[in-house]
Amino acid sequence: MIYLDHAAATPVDEKALEAMKPYFSEHFFNPSAAYLPAKKVSADYEAAKATIAHAIGAKASDIVITAGATEANNLAFTAVSGAPRKVPTSFRVLYLEMEHDSIRAVAKKSGGKPIKVLPNGLIDLNDLKTKITDETELISVALANNELGTVQPLAEISGIIREIKLDRLKRGIKKQLLLHSDASQALNLLDINVARLGVDLLTLNSAKIYGPKGVGALYVSHDAKLQPLTVGGGQENGLRSGTENVPGVIGFAKAVEIANEHLNGNRKKYASFRKMFLSELKDFELINKKHVLDNFIVLCFDGIDAERLVFLLEDKGVYVATGAACAASKGVKSHVLKAIGLSDSQITGSLRVSLGETNDERQIHEAAKIINEVVQAERKRIGHE
Ligand code: PLP
């Protein structure tokens, strides 16, 4: 098997798995319990949270552990209180039009308006500037997109927001203006620091960085006042009640530690794999040329149905995707590829390849060869129809 869909899921790293195991059995105690072994589990849990938080330049008390990035994204949007206006004239929430569905869905519920992207996948800063009004309270822009891998200029965006906040202050407007970013895809490939990025809220996802699934975190700055999605025992500073997922968080922290150790090495390795892969492929258009994570490759094969390619490639042991796993499984056309202005036929012919730790150089050569053969056979078949 040659697995080229690491943006959808990553296998749990062996070391992360080993670190988790004792917390399923001998260290099973509830961290809130009063006896010593439970207190030890609680201390380990807090240390794991600190490891995750330090990776983004924050403290353990600044992050809320969630059951994945979807929940973290939904929690971030609780910063915007009250029901959306029935006939909005201006919008409290702005979000990038190519965000993951977990943002688009909650943003729409909160009365959100999309910000445009340019054909190169980067945010249209002019559109952002014209859409921010005195009513705007929350802006959500993913650090790296999950279909294209496009890395957004968050520090520049937060600079614009800072100026607007200053202007509001001068005019006596006290309304909050927060910047949220979904960094699900980026934690093992970019050096992330919340202060440098200037974000108030940041989503992290264990499942994309070789940690367990169903675990995530939300960084929350002191300026952001959130409402809990679940109430109960008051865990996670009252923002996420429920007994802590100790093994999950231990595994997440180990994955973060490993990601940090290999950050530069990973980037170099994937950049060289990407280059090699592209130089060996034939008859394609590269969609995500610049400003992208090194492990994302989006290819367009003109006139070919990429969904058929996915199945044909699976028969040869190569696993790829046409886009986000959730959209692909519903047969919905990619809103991301639409947002960057691709035509319907380009979208139909587009394939996402996301490289990762299961790959080596031999696999990259082999995958390029198999894709070339399958595409060529498909072109022949269409030509003969
Ligand atoms: N945000 C981004 C950018 C993602 O890629 C994903 C996963 O596909 C999510 C959020 C949702 O993550 P989860 O399904 O782990 O909640």
Short mmCIF file of N, CA and C and ligand atoms in Angstrom, two decimals, residues 7 68-70 73 100 102 144 146 182 184-185 205 207-208, ligand 1:
data_model
loop_
_atom_site.label_atom_id
_atom_site.label_comp_id
_atom_site.label_asym_id
_atom_site.label_seq_id
_atom_site.Cartn_x
_atom_site.Cartn_y
_atom_site.Cartn_z
N ALA A 7 -3.52 14.06 4.89
CA ALA A 7 -4.35 15.20 5.33
C ALA A 7 -5.66 14.70 5.91
N GLY A 68 -11.33 16.75 19.57
CA GLY A 68 -11.01 16.98 18.16
C GLY A 68 -11.14 18.43 17.74
N ALA A 69 -10.79 18.67 16.47
CA ALA A 69 -10.77 20.03 15.96
C ALA A 69 -12.17 20.59 15.69
N THR A 70 -13.09 19.72 15.32
CA THR A 70 -14.46 20.18 15.06
C THR A 70 -15.01 20.83 16.33
N ASN A 73 -13.24 24.13 17.06
CA ASN A 73 -13.75 25.21 16.19
C ASN A 73 -15.11 25.71 16.67
N HIS A 100 -12.64 24.74 6.39
CA HIS A 100 -13.17 23.39 6.62
C HIS A 100 -14.65 23.51 7.00
N SER A 102 -16.30 22.36 9.35
CA SER A 102 -16.58 22.57 10.78
C SER A 102 -16.55 24.06 11.12
N ALA A 144 -3.53 26.76 7.70
CA ALA A 144 -3.25 26.01 6.47
C ALA A 144 -4.52 25.29 6.04
N ASN A 146 -7.04 22.61 4.35
CA ASN A 146 -6.96 21.15 4.36
C ASN A 146 -7.10 20.51 2.98
N ASP A 182 -7.68 27.96 12.53
CA ASP A 182 -7.68 26.51 12.61
C ASP A 182 -6.32 26.04 12.08
N SER A 184 -5.19 22.93 12.34
CA SER A 184 -5.24 21.45 12.35
C SER A 184 -4.15 20.80 11.51
N GLN A 185 -3.92 21.34 10.31
CA GLN A 185 -3.03 20.66 9.36
C GLN A 185 -1.57 21.07 9.52
N ASN A 205 -5.15 19.87 16.30
CA ASN A 205 -5.77 18.57 16.05
C ASN A 205 -4.73 17.46 16.15
N ALA A 207 -5.18 14.28 15.56
CA ALA A 207 -5.35 13.25 14.52
C ALA A 207 -4.54 13.50 13.26
N LYS A 208 -4.11 14.75 13.04
CA LYS A 208 -3.38 15.06 11.80
C LYS A 208 -1.88 15.04 12.02
N1 PLP B 1 -10.19 21.50 10.53
C1 PLP B 1 -9.37 21.06 9.56
C2 PLP B 1 -8.54 22.05 8.82
C3 PLP B 1 -9.31 19.71 9.25
O1 PLP B 1 -8.51 19.28 8.27
C4 PLP B 1 -10.13 18.81 9.98
C5 PLP B 1 -10.14 17.36 9.68
O2 PLP B 1 -10.33 16.93 8.58
C6 PLP B 1 -10.97 19.32 10.99
C7 PLP B 1 -10.96 20.67 11.24
C8 PLP B 1 -11.88 18.42 11.79
O3 PLP B 1 -11.14 17.59 12.59
P1 PLP B 1 -11.85 16.42 13.44
O4 PLP B 1 -12.62 15.60 12.44
O5 PLP B 1 -10.71 15.68 14.04
O6 PLP B 1 -12.73 17.04 14.43
#
